[in-house]
mmCIF file of C-alpha atoms (C1' of nucleotides) in Angstrom:
data_model
loop_
_atom_site.group_PDB
_atom_site.id
_atom_site.type_symbol
_atom_site.label_atom_id
_atom_site.label_comp_id
_atom_site.label_asym_id
_atom_site.label_seq_id
_atom_site.Cartn_x
_atom_site.Cartn_y
_atom_site.Cartn_z
ATOM 1 C CA MET A 115 208.690 114.333 -56.560
ATOM 2 C CA ILE A 116 207.910 112.559 -59.834
ATOM 3 C CA VAL A 117 205.529 110.194 -58.056
ATOM 4 C CA ALA A 118 203.553 113.065 -56.487
ATOM 5 C CA LYS A 119 203.323 114.877 -59.831
ATOM 6 C CA GLU A 120 201.953 111.847 -61.640
ATOM 7 C CA TYR A 121 199.662 111.103 -58.738
ATOM 8 C CA LEU A 122 198.121 114.590 -59.015
ATOM 9 C CA GLN A 123 197.704 114.242 -62.771
ATOM 10 C CA SER A 124 195.974 110.888 -62.374
ATOM 11 C CA TYR A 125 193.354 112.730 -60.316
ATOM 12 C CA GLY A 126 193.039 115.498 -62.905
ATOM 13 C CA ILE A 127 194.820 118.091 -60.764
ATOM 14 C CA ARG A 128 197.291 120.517 -62.334
ATOM 15 C CA PRO A 129 200.659 119.929 -60.723
ATOM 16 C CA SER A 130 202.016 123.271 -59.513
ATOM 17 C CA THR A 131 205.139 123.440 -57.371
ATOM 18 C CA GLN A 132 203.114 123.976 -54.205
ATOM 19 C CA ARG A 133 200.625 121.219 -54.952
ATOM 20 C CA ILE A 134 203.399 118.743 -55.713
ATOM 21 C CA ALA A 135 205.083 119.657 -52.437
ATOM 22 C CA VAL A 136 201.900 119.121 -50.394
ATOM 23 C CA MET A 137 201.041 115.848 -52.144
ATOM 24 C CA HIS A 138 204.625 114.628 -51.847
ATOM 25 C CA TYR A 139 204.621 115.434 -48.160
ATOM 26 C CA LEU A 140 201.438 113.447 -47.580
ATOM 27 C CA LEU A 141 202.662 110.499 -49.619
ATOM 28 C CA THR A 142 205.954 110.281 -47.725
ATOM 29 C CA HIS A 143 204.726 111.134 -44.210
ATOM 30 C CA ARG A 144 202.116 108.819 -42.746
ATOM 31 C CA THR A 145 201.771 110.955 -39.622
ATOM 32 C CA HIS A 146 198.281 112.363 -40.334
ATOM 33 C CA PRO A 147 199.524 115.961 -40.155
ATOM 34 C CA THR A 148 197.434 119.046 -39.494
ATOM 35 C CA VAL A 149 197.381 122.039 -41.835
ATOM 36 C CA ASP A 150 199.909 123.781 -39.632
ATOM 37 C CA GLU A 151 202.297 120.860 -39.526
ATOM 38 C CA ILE A 152 202.265 120.659 -43.315
ATOM 39 C CA TYR A 153 202.738 124.412 -43.615
ATOM 40 C CA HIS A 154 205.668 124.576 -41.206
ATOM 41 C CA GLU A 155 207.480 121.703 -42.911
ATOM 42 C CA LEU A 156 207.031 123.024 -46.420
ATOM 43 C CA VAL A 157 207.711 126.706 -45.770
ATOM 44 C CA GLU A 158 211.319 125.591 -45.168
ATOM 45 C CA GLU A 159 211.724 124.524 -48.783
ATOM 46 C CA ILE A 160 209.298 127.084 -50.250
ATOM 47 C CA PRO A 161 209.814 130.248 -48.153
ATOM 48 C CA THR A 162 207.104 132.201 -49.993
ATOM 49 C CA LEU A 163 204.466 129.550 -49.262
ATOM 50 C CA SER A 164 201.315 130.867 -47.595
ATOM 51 C CA ARG A 165 198.922 129.087 -45.312
ATOM 52 C CA THR A 166 196.090 129.988 -47.701
ATOM 53 C CA THR A 167 197.728 127.946 -50.446
ATOM 54 C CA VAL A 168 198.040 124.958 -48.136
ATOM 55 C CA TYR A 169 194.333 125.265 -47.309
ATOM 56 C CA ASN A 170 193.404 125.670 -50.977
ATOM 57 C CA THR A 171 195.514 122.708 -52.012
ATOM 58 C CA LEU A 172 194.214 120.384 -49.307
ATOM 59 C CA HIS A 173 190.605 121.226 -50.179
ATOM 60 C CA LEU A 174 191.345 120.599 -53.824
ATOM 61 C CA LEU A 175 193.025 117.261 -53.145
ATOM 62 C CA TYR A 176 190.203 116.231 -50.852
ATOM 63 C CA GLU A 177 187.499 117.124 -53.380
ATOM 64 C CA HIS A 178 189.266 115.083 -56.031
ATOM 65 C CA GLY A 179 189.529 112.112 -53.665
ATOM 66 C CA ALA A 180 193.320 112.161 -53.686
ATOM 67 C CA ILE A 181 193.508 112.340 -49.883
ATOM 68 C CA LEU A 182 191.380 111.627 -46.818
ATOM 69 C CA ALA A 183 190.413 114.230 -44.235
ATOM 70 C CA LEU A 184 190.051 113.157 -40.606
ATOM 71 C CA SER A 185 187.997 115.195 -38.195
ATOM 72 C CA ILE A 186 189.126 113.570 -34.974
ATOM 73 C CA ASP A 187 189.833 116.683 -32.951
ATOM 74 C CA GLU A 188 187.025 118.335 -31.148
ATOM 75 C CA ALA A 189 185.787 121.437 -32.894
ATOM 76 C CA ASN A 190 182.327 122.168 -34.127
ATOM 77 C CA VAL A 191 181.111 119.283 -32.065
ATOM 78 C CA ARG A 192 177.608 117.844 -31.861
ATOM 79 C CA PHE A 193 176.177 116.206 -28.774
ATOM 80 C CA ASP A 194 174.138 113.100 -28.156
ATOM 81 C CA GLY A 195 172.316 112.163 -24.967
ATOM 82 C CA TYR A 196 172.024 108.577 -26.181
ATOM 83 C CA THR A 197 175.162 106.832 -24.920
ATOM 84 C CA HIS A 198 174.636 103.298 -26.237
ATOM 85 C CA PRO A 199 176.881 102.028 -29.071
ATOM 86 C CA HIS A 200 175.651 103.165 -32.462
ATOM 87 C CA ALA A 201 176.996 104.922 -35.550
ATOM 88 C CA HIS A 202 176.014 108.248 -37.116
ATOM 89 C CA PHE A 203 175.126 109.403 -40.594
ATOM 90 C CA LEU A 204 175.524 113.053 -41.586
ATOM 91 C CA CYS A 205 173.485 114.067 -44.625
ATOM 92 C CA CYS A 206 175.398 116.777 -46.466
ATOM 93 C CA GLY A 207 172.169 117.928 -48.109
ATOM 94 C CA CYS A 208 170.050 118.791 -45.060
ATOM 95 C CA GLY A 209 172.807 118.757 -42.434
ATOM 96 C CA LYS A 210 170.878 116.349 -40.207
ATOM 97 C CA VAL A 211 172.626 113.614 -38.249
ATOM 98 C CA TYR A 212 170.861 110.260 -38.102
ATOM 99 C CA ASP A 213 171.530 107.321 -35.807
ATOM 100 C CA VAL A 214 172.628 104.075 -37.415
ATOM 101 C CA ASP A 215 172.210 100.635 -35.883
ATOM 102 C CA LEU A 216 175.088 98.187 -36.263
ATOM 103 C CA ASP A 217 174.682 94.530 -37.217
ATOM 104 C CA ASP A 218 177.719 93.569 -35.162
ATOM 105 C CA VAL A 219 178.099 95.689 -32.047
ATOM 106 C CA ALA A 220 181.229 93.732 -31.089
ATOM 107 C CA PHE A 221 183.036 94.841 -34.239
ATOM 108 C CA VAL A 222 184.360 98.036 -32.722
ATOM 109 C CA GLN A 223 185.703 96.298 -29.624
ATOM 110 C CA ARG A 224 187.193 93.482 -31.682
ATOM 111 C CA ASN A 225 189.181 95.913 -33.819
ATOM 112 C CA THR A 226 190.659 97.917 -30.974
ATOM 113 C CA PRO A 227 194.136 99.177 -31.966
ATOM 114 C CA LYS A 228 196.907 96.742 -30.991
ATOM 115 C CA ASN A 229 199.105 99.455 -29.489
ATOM 116 C CA ALA A 230 196.314 100.846 -27.326
ATOM 117 C CA ALA A 231 196.479 100.487 -23.566
ATOM 118 C CA THR A 232 193.091 102.085 -22.955
ATOM 119 C CA ILE A 233 190.295 103.245 -25.239
ATOM 120 C CA THR A 234 188.112 106.071 -23.998
ATOM 121 C CA GLU A 235 185.997 106.471 -27.078
ATOM 122 C CA ALA A 236 185.215 104.981 -30.488
ATOM 123 C CA GLN A 237 183.192 106.596 -33.243
ATOM 124 C CA LEU A 238 181.950 105.397 -36.603
ATOM 125 C CA PHE A 239 180.255 107.800 -38.924
ATOM 126 C CA TYR A 240 179.114 108.092 -42.497
ATOM 127 C CA LYS A 241 178.706 111.110 -44.725
ATOM 128 C CA GLY A 242 176.537 111.280 -47.807
ATOM 129 C CA LEU A 243 173.065 112.147 -49.044
ATOM 130 C CA CYS A 244 169.860 110.874 -47.463
ATOM 131 C CA ASN A 245 167.019 109.558 -49.621
ATOM 132 C CA VAL A 246 164.957 112.734 -49.237
ATOM 133 C CA CYS A 247 167.763 115.088 -50.263
ATOM 134 C CA SER A 248 168.777 112.775 -53.085
ATOM 135 C CA ALA A 249 165.227 112.789 -54.472
ATOM 136 C CA LYS A 250 165.106 116.590 -54.312
ATOM 137 C CA ARG A 251 168.256 116.861 -56.403
ATOM 138 C CA GLN A 252 166.740 114.741 -59.141
ATOM 139 C CA ASN A 253 164.328 117.591 -59.958
ATOM 140 C CA MET B 136 162.598 117.812 -15.776
ATOM 141 C CA ILE B 137 162.682 115.308 -12.930
ATOM 142 C CA VAL B 138 164.235 112.690 -15.187
ATOM 143 C CA ALA B 139 167.067 115.014 -16.217
ATOM 144 C CA LYS B 140 167.748 115.978 -12.614
ATOM 145 C CA GLU B 141 167.995 112.388 -11.452
ATOM 146 C CA TYR B 142 170.054 111.519 -14.480
ATOM 147 C CA LEU B 143 172.611 114.204 -13.564
ATOM 148 C CA GLN B 144 172.738 113.037 -9.963
ATOM 149 C CA SER B 145 173.320 109.449 -11.042
ATOM 150 C CA TYR B 146 176.471 110.719 -12.765
ATOM 151 C CA GLY B 147 177.547 112.689 -9.691
ATOM 152 C CA ILE B 148 176.773 116.074 -11.246
ATOM 153 C CA ARG B 149 175.133 118.806 -9.160
ATOM 154 C CA PRO B 150 171.813 119.661 -10.778
ATOM 155 C CA SER B 151 171.661 123.422 -11.282
ATOM 156 C CA THR B 152 168.833 124.984 -13.292
ATOM 157 C CA GLN B 153 171.074 125.442 -16.342
ATOM 158 C CA ARG B 154 172.518 121.940 -16.189
ATOM 159 C CA ILE B 155 169.082 120.373 -15.886
ATOM 160 C CA ALA B 156 167.904 122.383 -18.890
ATOM 161 C CA VAL B 157 170.827 121.264 -21.054
ATOM 162 C CA MET B 158 170.530 117.629 -19.997
ATOM 163 C CA HIS B 159 166.763 117.684 -20.457
ATOM 164 C CA TYR B 160 167.170 119.124 -23.928
ATOM 165 C CA LEU B 161 169.589 116.378 -24.941
ATOM 166 C CA LEU B 162 167.401 113.645 -23.484
ATOM 167 C CA THR B 163 164.303 114.850 -25.315
ATOM 168 C CA HIS B 164 165.875 115.916 -28.631
ATOM 169 C CA ARG B 165 167.669 113.228 -30.562
ATOM 170 C CA THR B 166 168.799 115.690 -33.241
ATOM 171 C CA HIS B 167 172.516 115.751 -32.323
ATOM 172 C CA PRO B 168 172.485 119.508 -31.784
ATOM 173 C CA THR B 169 175.476 121.834 -31.875
ATOM 174 C CA VAL B 170 176.371 124.155 -28.992
ATOM 175 C CA ASP B 171 174.639 126.998 -30.761
ATOM 176 C CA GLU B 172 171.439 125.070 -31.365
ATOM 177 C CA ILE B 173 171.255 124.156 -27.695
ATOM 178 C CA TYR B 174 171.993 127.731 -26.661
ATOM 179 C CA HIS B 175 169.357 129.282 -28.916
ATOM 180 C CA GLU B 176 166.666 126.861 -27.766
ATOM 181 C CA LEU B 177 167.372 127.276 -24.068
ATOM 182 C CA VAL B 178 167.908 131.029 -23.988
ATOM 183 C CA GLU B 179 164.165 131.259 -24.709
ATOM 184 C CA GLU B 180 163.302 129.701 -21.363
ATOM 185 C CA ILE B 181 166.349 131.039 -19.474
ATOM 186 C CA PRO B 182 166.944 134.528 -20.896
ATOM 187 C CA THR B 183 170.049 135.139 -18.784
ATOM 188 C CA LEU B 184 171.758 131.982 -20.064
ATOM 189 C CA SER B 185 175.203 132.536 -21.513
ATOM 190 C CA ARG B 186 177.025 130.558 -24.160
ATOM 191 C CA THR B 187 179.875 130.022 -21.706
ATOM 192 C CA THR B 188 177.571 128.131 -19.381
ATOM 193 C CA VAL B 189 176.426 125.890 -22.214
ATOM 194 C CA TYR B 190 180.060 125.152 -23.056
ATOM 195 C CA ASN B 191 180.915 124.535 -19.401
ATOM 196 C CA THR B 192 177.930 122.258 -18.905
ATOM 197 C CA LEU B 193 178.535 120.198 -22.038
ATOM 198 C CA HIS B 194 182.192 119.670 -21.103
ATOM 199 C CA LEU B 195 181.143 118.632 -17.629
ATOM 200 C CA LEU B 196 178.519 116.192 -18.913
ATOM 201 C CA TYR B 197 180.967 114.774 -21.421
ATOM 202 C CA GLU B 198 183.703 114.257 -18.825
ATOM 203 C CA HIS B 199 181.269 112.415 -16.588
ATOM 204 C CA GLY B 200 180.197 110.203 -19.486
ATOM 205 C CA ALA B 201 176.607 111.442 -19.369
ATOM 206 C CA ILE B 202 176.654 112.398 -23.076
ATOM 207 C CA LEU B 203 178.563 111.653 -26.258
ATOM 208 C CA ALA B 204 180.398 114.244 -28.319
ATOM 209 C CA LEU B 205 180.553 113.824 -32.098
ATOM 210 C CA SER B 206 183.237 115.526 -34.129
ATOM 211 C CA ILE B 207 181.769 115.014 -37.567
ATOM 212 C CA ASP B 208 182.143 118.495 -38.951
ATOM 213 C CA GLU B 209 185.405 119.480 -40.502
ATOM 214 C CA ALA B 210 187.475 121.683 -38.261
ATOM 215 C CA ASN B 211 190.948 121.093 -36.975
ATOM 216 C CA VAL B 212 191.272 118.418 -39.583
ATOM 217 C CA ARG B 213 194.137 116.011 -40.189
ATOM 218 C CA PHE B 214 195.040 114.624 -43.588
ATOM 219 C CA ASP B 215 195.999 111.232 -44.886
ATOM 220 C CA GLY B 216 197.501 110.410 -48.271
ATOM 221 C CA TYR B 217 196.617 106.737 -47.757
ATOM 222 C CA THR B 218 193.126 106.337 -49.192
ATOM 223 C CA HIS B 219 192.497 102.619 -48.587
ATOM 224 C CA PRO B 220 189.918 101.586 -45.972
ATOM 225 C CA HIS B 221 191.358 101.616 -42.466
ATOM 226 C CA ALA B 222 190.556 103.081 -39.068
ATOM 227 C CA HIS B 223 192.477 105.594 -36.943
ATOM 228 C CA PHE B 224 193.587 105.728 -33.351
ATOM 229 C CA LEU B 225 194.336 109.053 -31.657
ATOM 230 C CA CYS B 226 196.499 108.800 -28.554
ATOM 231 C CA CYS B 227 195.467 111.573 -26.171
ATOM 232 C CA GLY B 228 198.867 111.301 -24.462
ATOM 233 C CA CYS B 229 201.233 112.021 -27.356
ATOM 234 C CA GLY B 230 198.673 113.353 -29.845
ATOM 235 C CA LYS B 231 199.820 110.926 -32.555
ATOM 236 C CA VAL B 232 197.348 109.298 -34.931
ATOM 237 C CA TYR B 233 197.979 105.655 -35.773
ATOM 238 C CA ASP B 234 196.482 103.568 -38.566
ATOM 239 C CA VAL B 235 194.380 100.571 -37.541
ATOM 240 C CA ASP B 236 193.752 97.521 -39.714
ATOM 241 C CA LEU B 237 190.249 96.071 -39.714
ATOM 242 C CA ASP B 238 189.473 92.366 -39.464
ATOM 243 C CA ASP B 239 186.347 92.783 -41.582
ATOM 244 C CA VAL B 240 186.728 95.458 -44.237
ATOM 245 C CA ALA B 241 183.184 94.779 -45.446
ATOM 246 C CA PHE B 242 181.715 95.800 -42.089
ATOM 247 C CA VAL B 243 181.518 99.465 -42.943
ATOM 248 C CA GLN B 244 179.782 98.849 -46.262
ATOM 249 C CA ARG B 245 177.434 96.315 -44.724
ATOM 250 C CA ASN B 246 176.242 98.802 -42.102
ATOM 251 C CA THR B 247 175.545 101.651 -44.471
ATOM 252 C CA PRO B 248 172.600 103.727 -43.166
ATOM 253 C CA LYS B 249 169.263 102.503 -44.510
ATOM 254 C CA ASN B 250 168.054 106.005 -45.405
ATOM 255 C CA ALA B 251 171.212 106.846 -47.349
ATOM 256 C CA ALA B 252 171.077 107.277 -51.111
ATOM 257 C CA THR B 253 174.810 107.828 -51.494
ATOM 258 C CA ILE B 254 177.752 107.608 -49.109
ATOM 259 C CA THR B 255 180.745 109.783 -49.850
ATOM 260 C CA GLU B 256 182.766 108.916 -46.822
ATOM 261 C CA ALA B 257 182.949 106.652 -43.771
ATOM 262 C CA GLN B 258 185.268 107.006 -40.811
ATOM 263 C CA LEU B 259 185.969 104.866 -37.791
ATOM 264 C CA PHE B 260 188.268 106.152 -35.110
ATOM 265 C CA TYR B 261 189.338 105.396 -31.597
ATOM 266 C CA LYS B 262 190.608 107.660 -28.846
ATOM 267 C CA GLY B 263 192.629 106.542 -25.866
ATOM 268 C CA LEU B 264 196.171 106.030 -24.599
ATOM 269 C CA CYS B 265 198.869 104.144 -26.496
ATOM 270 C CA ASN B 266 201.095 101.631 -24.714
ATOM 271 C CA VAL B 267 204.057 104.017 -24.563
ATOM 272 C CA CYS B 268 202.095 106.883 -23.012
ATOM 273 C CA SER B 269 200.329 104.528 -20.652
ATOM 274 C CA ALA B 270 203.675 103.166 -19.393
ATOM 275 C CA LYS B 271 204.965 106.720 -18.845
ATOM 276 C CA ARG B 272 201.987 107.557 -16.670
ATOM 277 C CA GLN B 273 202.682 104.583 -14.410
ATOM 278 C CA ASN B 274 205.847 106.328 -13.163
ATOM 279 C "C1'" DT C 113 196.636 137.853 -73.165
ATOM 280 C "C1'" DT C 114 194.049 135.243 -70.529
ATOM 281 C "C1'" DC C 115 193.022 132.518 -66.786
ATOM 282 C "C1'" DA C 116 194.245 129.858 -63.039
ATOM 283 C "C1'" DC C 117 197.089 129.983 -59.015
ATOM 284 C "C1'" DT C 118 199.232 132.201 -55.221
ATOM 285 C "C1'" DG C 119 199.707 134.939 -51.088
ATOM 286 C "C1'" DC C 120 198.941 138.819 -48.096
ATOM 287 C "C1'" DA C 121 195.820 141.058 -44.965
ATOM 288 C "C1'" DA C 122 191.494 141.460 -43.007
ATOM 289 C "C1'" DA C 123 187.319 139.218 -41.580
ATOM 290 C "C1'" DT C 124 184.815 135.550 -39.501
ATOM 291 C "C1'" DC C 125 183.450 131.903 -36.447
ATOM 292 C "C1'" DA C 126 183.781 128.684 -32.685
ATOM 293 C "C1'" DT C 127 185.785 128.193 -28.458
ATOM 294 C "C1'" DT C 128 188.487 129.493 -24.308
ATOM 295 C "C1'" DT C 129 190.013 132.433 -20.654
ATOM 296 C "C1'" DG C 130 189.989 136.034 -17.008
ATOM 297 C "C1'" DC C 131 187.503 137.828 -13.779
ATOM 298 C "C1'" DA C 132 183.718 139.742 -11.180
ATOM 299 C "C1'" DA C 133 179.044 138.944 -9.426
ATOM 300 C "C1'" DG C 134 175.559 135.798 -7.659
ATOM 301 C "C1'" DG C 135 173.764 131.961 -5.178
ATOM 302 C "C1'" DC C 136 173.817 127.781 -2.366
ATOM 303 C "C1'" DC C 137 175.509 124.996 1.620
ATOM 304 C "C1'" DG D 81 181.879 132.986 5.011
ATOM 305 C "C1'" DG D 82 183.511 130.119 1.528
ATOM 306 C "C1'" DC D 83 183.075 127.738 -2.590
ATOM 307 C "C1'" DC D 84 180.897 126.465 -6.706
ATOM 308 C "C1'" DT D 85 178.444 128.305 -10.624
ATOM 309 C "C1'" DT D 86 177.317 131.707 -13.827
ATOM 310 C "C1'" DG D 87 177.932 135.194 -17.363
ATOM 311 C "C1'" DC D 88 180.036 139.074 -19.539
ATOM 312 C "C1'" DA D 89 183.817 140.709 -22.269
ATOM 313 C "C1'" DA D 90 188.104 140.080 -24.199
ATOM 314 C "C1'" DA D 91 191.425 136.873 -26.172
ATOM 315 C "C1'" DT D 92 192.669 133.112 -28.960
ATOM 316 C "C1'" DG D 93 193.111 130.052 -32.842
ATOM 317 C "C1'" DA D 94 191.660 127.936 -37.001
ATOM 318 C "C1'" DT D 95 189.706 128.850 -41.280
ATOM 319 C "C1'" DT D 96 187.711 131.781 -44.974
ATOM 320 C "C1'" DT D 97 187.321 135.694 -47.942
ATOM 321 C "C1'" DG D 98 188.623 139.724 -50.828
ATOM 322 C "C1'" DC D 99 191.653 141.210 -53.757
ATOM 323 C "C1'" DA D 100 195.813 142.237 -56.107
ATOM 324 C "C1'" DG D 101 200.057 140.351 -58.086
ATOM 325 C "C1'" DT D 102 202.284 136.507 -60.568
ATOM 326 C "C1'" DG D 103 203.135 133.021 -63.772
ATOM 327 C "C1'" DA D 104 202.200 129.549 -67.109
ATOM 328 C "C1'" DA D 105 199.824 127.989 -71.542
#
DNA sequence: TTCACTGCAAATCATTTGCAAGGCC
DNA sequence: GGCCTTGCAAATGATTTGCAGTGAA
């Protein structure tokens, strides 16, 4: 638990019991858990824990860069009629999704997971601010 | 409209009015629309169109490989306490997410979108079947 | 005492499901 | 006629919000 506490503090996050528990869980379980998996594990040790707190804590950790968030599951999906290999760039300012050309289209195939028998899909995407939105924020 | 119809048929999909409209929209709009954006556009020309049909059609097109589906938005998210650059592999058989090492960690930086002022995040992931699940299905 | 944190309950939003009606072969 | 497709309405499931209680500095 000491590691998780110090880890939180190094990111400028106040270490409450619940936050330490969530951070500790993520540091010791490399299973890429969902909110529900984290909640169900931790409610055993902290019976009063609420789902809301788990949501709050994960958002906080994510905003401070202490954890990564993966949106692999399909929900709130966008569609693309262009089926050739390319990456995507979501601008968080205007919400638009741009296509991105890759300098090495073989990269994705070359890095196929070693324990994979078949790959049905591969996606690379970026999030950030586009030039237009960035310029607007300078004002 | 003729292009969309033939496109559907080439993927073995029966070309109904609604399916042609959805496919045509995706072929002529490279804006990576959401379900709702597609629905609101098309309900103008087909007033009886229901959201369910748009969902059905998109799933059908996706399963036949006629379109791509992007899960960029955050919903049903998984979390990772390991913040170093690596990719992920989701096995659709067991639902587990595995970490994937990259042979060229500079690739992602090198391919940063040209119209991006700042990048806050980049994700590469694969979907498919892991060796264990693939072996099970052979039985 | 104040302010941030927590947690319950209700609200919201996207998506799915059940089922009946319509249309095409 | 039979089957595939459509579309309404209700159900589901994840996430967010409002707000009141709690606890730590």
